[in-house]
Short mmCIF file of C-alpha atoms in Angstrom, two decimals:
data_model
loop_
_atom_site.label_atom_id
_atom_site.label_comp_id
_atom_site.label_asym_id
_atom_site.label_seq_id
_atom_site.Cartn_x
_atom_site.Cartn_y
_atom_site.Cartn_z
CA MET A 1 0.00 0.00 0.00
CA THR A 2 1.37 3.36 -0.93
CA ARG A 3 1.64 6.37 1.35
CA ALA A 4 -1.54 7.98 0.11
CA GLU A 5 -3.77 4.91 -0.12
CA ASN A 6 -5.80 3.33 2.58
CA ASN A 7 -9.10 1.43 2.94
CA GLN A 8 -11.08 4.49 1.85
CA THR A 9 -12.11 4.69 -1.72
CA GLY A 10 -12.37 7.79 -3.94
CA GLN A 11 -12.63 8.44 -7.58
CA THR A 12 -10.90 6.37 -10.32
CA LEU A 13 -7.57 7.30 -11.70
CA GLU A 14 -9.10 8.33 -14.99
CA GLN A 15 -11.70 10.54 -13.17
CA LEU A 16 -8.98 12.31 -11.23
CA LEU A 17 -6.86 12.73 -14.25
CA ALA A 18 -9.74 14.26 -16.11
CA LEU A 19 -10.45 16.58 -13.22
CA GLY A 20 -6.92 17.62 -12.94
CA THR A 21 -6.48 18.14 -16.68
CA GLN A 22 -9.54 20.40 -16.73
CA GLN A 23 -8.57 22.50 -13.78
CA LEU A 24 -5.04 22.93 -14.94
CA ALA A 25 -6.06 23.84 -18.48
CA GLU A 26 -8.44 26.47 -17.09
CA ALA A 27 -5.48 27.85 -15.05
CA GLY A 28 -3.46 28.24 -18.21
CA ILE A 29 -0.98 25.43 -17.52
CA GLU A 30 0.76 24.07 -20.58
CA SER A 31 0.46 20.29 -21.11
CA PRO A 32 -2.26 20.03 -18.41
CA ARG A 33 -2.86 16.26 -18.70
CA ARG A 34 0.84 15.59 -18.36
CA GLU A 35 1.09 17.72 -15.30
CA ALA A 36 -2.08 16.28 -13.77
CA ARG A 37 -0.54 12.79 -14.20
CA LEU A 38 2.61 13.89 -12.56
CA LEU A 39 0.76 15.28 -9.60
CA LEU A 40 -1.39 12.23 -9.25
CA THR A 41 1.74 9.98 -9.43
CA TYR A 42 3.34 12.03 -6.70
CA ALA A 43 0.25 12.10 -4.56
CA LEU A 44 -0.15 8.27 -4.65
CA GLY A 45 3.53 7.76 -3.89
CA LEU A 46 4.06 5.88 -7.12
CA THR A 47 6.96 5.75 -9.47
CA PRO A 48 6.08 6.53 -13.08
CA GLU A 49 6.55 2.88 -13.95
CA GLN A 50 4.11 1.91 -11.21
CA MET A 51 1.59 4.46 -12.42
CA LEU A 52 1.68 3.05 -15.94
CA SER A 53 0.79 -0.41 -14.50
CA ARG A 54 -2.38 0.87 -12.83
CA SER A 55 -5.79 0.50 -14.41
CA PRO A 56 -7.59 3.74 -15.29
CA ARG A 57 -10.55 2.21 -13.33
CA ASP A 58 -8.64 1.70 -10.10
CA LEU A 59 -10.26 3.57 -7.18
CA VAL A 60 -7.82 5.83 -5.32
CA PRO A 61 -8.17 8.41 -2.57
CA GLU A 62 -8.72 11.96 -3.71
CA GLN A 63 -6.32 13.46 -1.09
CA PRO A 64 -3.64 14.73 -1.20
CA PHE A 65 -4.05 14.99 -4.93
CA LEU A 66 -6.74 17.64 -4.71
CA ALA A 67 -4.59 19.72 -2.42
CA TYR A 68 -1.62 19.46 -4.74
CA LEU A 69 -3.88 20.25 -7.72
CA ALA A 70 -5.14 23.45 -6.04
CA ARG A 71 -1.60 24.57 -5.53
CA ARG A 72 -0.59 23.87 -9.08
CA ALA A 73 -3.69 25.62 -10.42
CA ALA A 74 -2.60 28.69 -8.37
CA ARG A 75 0.58 28.50 -10.47
CA GLU A 76 2.91 27.23 -7.75
CA PRO A 77 5.85 25.61 -9.45
CA MET A 78 5.72 21.78 -9.60
CA ALA A 79 9.10 21.61 -7.96
CA PHE A 80 7.90 23.49 -4.88
CA ILE A 81 4.97 21.08 -4.53
CA THR A 82 7.17 17.89 -4.82
CA GLY A 83 10.14 19.49 -3.06
CA SER A 84 12.75 18.42 -5.57
CA LYS A 85 14.09 18.99 -9.05
CA GLY A 86 16.40 17.09 -11.36
CA PHE A 87 19.39 19.07 -12.67
CA TRP A 88 22.21 17.56 -14.85
CA THR A 89 22.76 14.21 -13.14
CA LEU A 90 21.48 15.23 -9.72
CA ASP A 91 18.22 15.32 -7.79
CA LEU A 92 18.17 18.44 -5.69
CA ALA A 93 15.91 19.76 -2.88
CA VAL A 94 14.26 23.10 -3.77
CA SER A 95 12.40 25.71 -1.75
CA PRO A 96 11.03 29.21 -2.27
CA ALA A 97 14.38 30.56 -1.01
CA THR A 98 15.90 29.88 -4.38
CA LEU A 99 15.11 29.76 -8.04
CA VAL A 100 14.08 26.38 -9.40
CA PRO A 101 16.96 24.89 -11.34
CA ARG A 102 16.34 24.93 -15.07
CA GLY A 103 17.63 22.83 -17.93
CA ASP A 104 18.80 26.04 -19.72
CA SER A 105 21.43 26.39 -17.04
CA GLU A 106 23.00 23.11 -17.88
CA THR A 107 24.53 24.90 -20.84
CA LEU A 108 27.09 26.22 -18.37
CA LEU A 109 28.17 22.67 -17.51
CA SER A 110 28.60 21.73 -21.14
CA CYS A 111 30.87 24.75 -21.56
CA LEU A 112 32.84 23.83 -18.46
CA LEU A 113 33.44 20.33 -19.72
CA ASP A 114 34.70 21.67 -23.09
CA TYR A 115 37.05 24.33 -21.69
CA CYS A 116 38.27 22.18 -18.83
CA PRO A 117 38.30 18.70 -20.34
CA GLU A 118 40.79 17.22 -17.83
CA THR A 119 38.10 16.12 -15.34
CA GLN A 120 40.54 14.10 -13.21
CA SER A 121 42.86 17.14 -12.41
CA PRO A 122 41.98 18.99 -9.17
CA LYS A 123 40.34 22.41 -9.53
CA ALA A 124 39.12 25.02 -7.12
CA MET A 125 35.63 26.15 -8.11
CA LEU A 126 33.50 29.09 -7.07
CA ASP A 127 29.72 29.53 -7.58
CA LEU A 128 28.47 33.00 -6.99
CA GLY A 129 24.75 33.38 -6.41
CA THR A 130 24.53 29.62 -5.88
CA GLY A 131 20.87 29.20 -5.03
CA THR A 132 20.25 25.41 -4.70
CA GLY A 133 23.97 24.75 -5.31
CA CYS A 134 23.00 23.21 -8.66
CA LEU A 135 25.91 24.53 -10.78
CA LEU A 136 28.64 23.83 -8.26
CA LEU A 137 27.34 20.40 -7.25
CA ALA A 138 26.86 19.30 -10.91
CA ALA A 139 30.41 20.47 -11.64
CA LEU A 140 31.89 18.61 -8.64
CA ALA A 141 30.09 15.47 -9.77
CA GLU A 142 31.97 15.68 -12.98
CA TYR A 143 35.31 16.54 -11.45
CA PRO A 144 35.91 14.09 -8.62
CA HIS A 145 39.13 15.51 -7.45
CA SER A 146 37.93 19.13 -7.23
CA TRP A 147 36.45 21.14 -4.47
CA GLY A 148 34.32 24.38 -4.39
CA ILE A 149 32.61 27.13 -2.51
CA GLY A 150 29.13 28.38 -3.21
CA VAL A 151 28.06 31.85 -2.07
CA ASP A 152 24.45 33.22 -1.83
CA ILE A 153 23.21 36.48 -0.34
CA ASN A 154 20.34 34.55 1.19
CA PRO A 155 21.30 32.50 4.28
CA ASP A 156 18.32 30.10 3.67
CA ALA A 157 19.66 29.37 0.21
CA ALA A 158 23.07 28.57 1.59
CA VAL A 159 21.55 26.16 4.12
CA LEU A 160 19.49 24.55 1.40
CA ALA A 161 22.54 24.14 -0.79
CA GLN A 162 24.64 22.59 1.94
CA GLY A 163 21.83 20.11 2.49
CA ASN A 164 21.92 19.29 -1.25
CA ALA A 165 25.67 18.67 -1.00
CA ARG A 166 24.91 16.07 1.66
CA ARG A 167 22.00 14.69 -0.40
CA CYS A 168 24.29 14.23 -3.40
CA GLY A 169 27.25 12.86 -1.41
CA LEU A 170 29.43 15.83 -2.12
CA ALA A 171 29.54 17.51 1.33
CA ASP A 172 33.28 16.68 1.76
CA ARG A 173 34.08 18.79 -1.26
CA ALA A 174 31.55 21.53 -1.23
CA LEU A 175 31.13 24.44 1.27
CA PHE A 176 28.18 26.87 1.07
CA MET A 177 28.07 30.19 2.81
CA ALA A 178 25.94 33.39 2.88
CA GLY A 179 27.68 36.50 1.64
CA VAL A 180 27.77 39.24 -1.02
CA TRP A 181 29.49 37.84 -4.06
CA ASP A 182 33.14 37.12 -3.20
CA ASN A 183 33.56 39.72 -0.45
CA ALA A 184 34.34 37.13 2.19
CA LEU A 185 36.93 35.38 0.01
CA GLU A 186 39.44 38.09 -0.31
CA GLY A 187 42.76 36.81 -1.68
CA GLN A 188 41.52 33.41 -2.72
CA ARG A 189 41.65 32.48 -6.42
CA PHE A 190 39.69 29.85 -8.34
CA ASP A 191 40.29 27.82 -11.53
CA VAL A 192 36.57 27.99 -12.32
CA VAL A 193 33.98 30.65 -11.48
CA LEU A 194 30.33 29.83 -12.23
CA SER A 195 27.39 32.17 -11.83
CA ASN A 196 23.71 32.46 -12.73
CA PRO A 197 23.23 36.02 -11.52
CA PRO A 198 20.09 38.15 -11.58
CA TYR A 199 19.77 39.41 -15.20
CA ILE A 200 16.18 40.40 -15.86
CA PRO A 201 15.60 44.14 -16.26
CA THR A 202 13.50 45.47 -13.42
CA ALA A 203 10.74 46.73 -15.66
CA ASP A 204 10.39 43.24 -17.17
CA LEU A 205 9.69 41.43 -13.94
CA ALA A 206 6.00 42.08 -14.11
CA GLU A 207 5.79 40.25 -17.30
CA LEU A 208 7.29 36.95 -16.00
CA MET A 209 5.18 33.82 -15.85
CA PRO A 210 3.10 33.56 -12.61
CA GLU A 211 5.12 30.54 -11.43
CA VAL A 212 8.21 32.83 -11.39
CA ARG A 213 6.67 36.15 -10.50
CA LEU A 214 4.51 34.97 -7.61
CA HIS A 215 6.60 32.15 -6.17
CA GLU A 216 10.31 32.49 -6.89
CA PRO A 217 12.55 35.08 -5.15
CA LEU A 218 12.57 38.28 -7.28
CA ALA A 219 15.94 39.28 -5.70
CA ALA A 220 17.54 36.36 -7.63
CA LEU A 221 16.06 37.69 -10.83
CA ASP A 222 16.24 41.51 -10.65
CA GLY A 223 19.21 42.62 -12.77
CA GLY A 224 18.65 46.37 -12.40
CA ASP A 225 17.44 48.85 -14.97
CA ASP A 226 19.20 47.27 -17.86
CA GLY A 227 19.64 43.75 -16.49
CA MET A 228 23.46 44.14 -16.32
CA ALA A 229 24.02 45.36 -12.76
CA ALA A 230 25.30 41.95 -11.47
CA TYR A 231 27.51 41.47 -14.45
CA ARG A 232 29.31 44.81 -13.82
CA VAL A 233 30.23 43.62 -10.38
CA LEU A 234 31.13 40.08 -11.38
CA CYS A 235 33.34 41.21 -14.28
CA ALA A 236 35.15 43.85 -12.19
CA ARG A 237 35.92 41.07 -9.63
CA MET A 238 37.19 38.35 -12.06
CA PRO A 239 40.75 39.65 -12.45
CA HIS A 240 41.07 39.36 -8.60
CA VAL A 241 39.26 35.99 -8.30
CA LEU A 242 40.32 33.88 -11.26
CA ALA A 243 43.61 31.93 -11.11
CA GLN A 244 45.97 32.11 -14.05
CA ASP A 245 44.30 30.43 -17.06
CA GLY A 246 41.06 30.21 -15.08
CA VAL A 247 37.64 30.52 -16.73
CA ALA A 248 34.48 32.19 -15.63
CA ILE A 249 31.13 30.96 -17.08
CA PHE A 250 28.08 33.07 -16.63
CA GLU A 251 24.44 32.52 -17.56
CA ILE A 252 23.04 35.41 -19.60
CA GLY A 253 19.58 36.52 -20.59
CA ILE A 254 18.11 36.95 -24.09
CA GLY A 255 19.86 39.56 -26.09
CA GLN A 256 22.55 40.31 -23.50
CA GLY A 257 25.52 38.86 -25.33
CA GLU A 258 26.90 42.08 -26.81
CA ASP A 259 26.24 44.11 -23.62
CA LEU A 260 28.22 41.53 -21.73
CA ARG A 261 31.06 41.74 -24.19
CA ALA A 262 31.28 45.47 -23.59
CA VAL A 263 31.12 45.16 -19.78
CA ALA A 264 33.73 42.39 -19.90
CA ALA A 265 36.16 44.34 -22.08
CA GLU A 266 35.93 47.37 -19.76
CA ALA A 267 36.85 45.03 -16.82
CA GLY A 268 39.84 43.52 -18.75
CA LEU A 269 38.15 40.26 -19.71
CA GLU A 270 37.66 38.57 -23.05
CA VAL A 271 34.64 36.60 -23.99
CA LEU A 272 35.77 33.33 -25.51
CA GLU A 273 32.34 32.03 -26.48
CA ILE A 274 28.68 32.68 -26.08
CA ARG A 275 26.90 29.38 -26.33
CA SER A 276 23.27 28.74 -27.06
CA ASP A 277 20.97 26.44 -25.05
CA PHE A 278 18.85 23.65 -26.56
CA GLY A 279 16.25 26.27 -27.44
CA ASP A 280 18.88 28.11 -29.51
CA VAL A 281 18.85 31.01 -27.16
CA PRO A 282 22.38 32.46 -26.28
CA ARG A 283 22.71 31.28 -22.66
CA ALA A 284 26.23 30.87 -21.43
CA ALA A 285 29.20 33.20 -21.71
CA VAL A 286 32.75 31.87 -21.23
CA LEU A 287 35.29 34.51 -20.10
CA ARG A 288 38.89 34.76 -19.09
CA VAL A 289 41.23 37.55 -18.05
CA CYS A 290 42.92 39.16 -21.01
CA ARG A 291 46.41 37.71 -21.50
CA GLU A 292 48.14 41.11 -21.23
CA MET A 293 46.49 41.73 -17.86
CA SER A 294 47.45 38.27 -16.53
CA ALA A 295 50.96 38.48 -17.75
#
C-alpha cells in the first residue's frame, strides 16, 4: 500500500486525471494532462513505472491529490510542490528561498566540460549566487578531485545548498556560505567561477510567468534597470578572483551577449564564447582575463 492509499475509496484514476486536466487547463498550464498525471503519481507515492501499470478504473483516494492540484492551479511551481528538481545528473531539494533549477542552465556545464576537459585534475571552483547549489554540485560530480565554494546572499539558500551537498554525497568537497558575491573570500583564487546572476531588467519582472513572478525570489531575478548590474560587479571582480588560465562561465539573458562583451572588455576580460541552449537562445558566456592583464 502506498503512502496515500488506505481502505477508503475515492474516484478512479481516470476521473481524477480528467478533473486535474480540466482545472490545470483552465488555469493556463501548458500540457495540463501531463502535469495532472505527474501530480497524481506523486500524490499516490508511485513511480512513473508503477503509475503506468495501474488500471484507469482503479479507485484511489482523492487526497492529497486535490490539495496538490489546487496549489498547481494557483501556478505554484511543480518543484515546490514535490520539493525536488532534477538538474544535470542530480536530484536536488528546492524551496522558495531559491530559483528552481532549469535545464537552460545546464549549458554552463557543457561549456565547463569543453573548456576544462581534464576532469581528473583537481580544480578550485566558485559558484556566485549559488541558489540550490546546482551549478557547483553538478560540476563537482563531473570533477571528482575538485572542491568548491558556493555563495548566496540569502542564508536560507546557503543552508539549502549545503543540504543538497549532503544529499548528493558531495559535502566533503563543497562548502556553502551566505555573503555578498566574493567579499568574504578576499585573496582566494579559483580555476573556475560559475554564476547564474540576476539578469532580468527590473521593468520586465511584471511580465514573467506567474510561477516565477509569484513564487520564486525576485531578488534572484532582478538585474537592475538594464539587467546588467550583477555582471558589472562580477566582471570587475574576475581579475582578482580567477587563477591564471582560469575561466568564468556566466548565464546570460536573451539579447545580453553584446552588452556583456562590452562590460567584460571594460573590466579587462575577453569573451571566449557565447553558447546557445537547446532552445537556440544564447545562454552561457565563457570569459577569461585578457592575456596582457594576466602576464
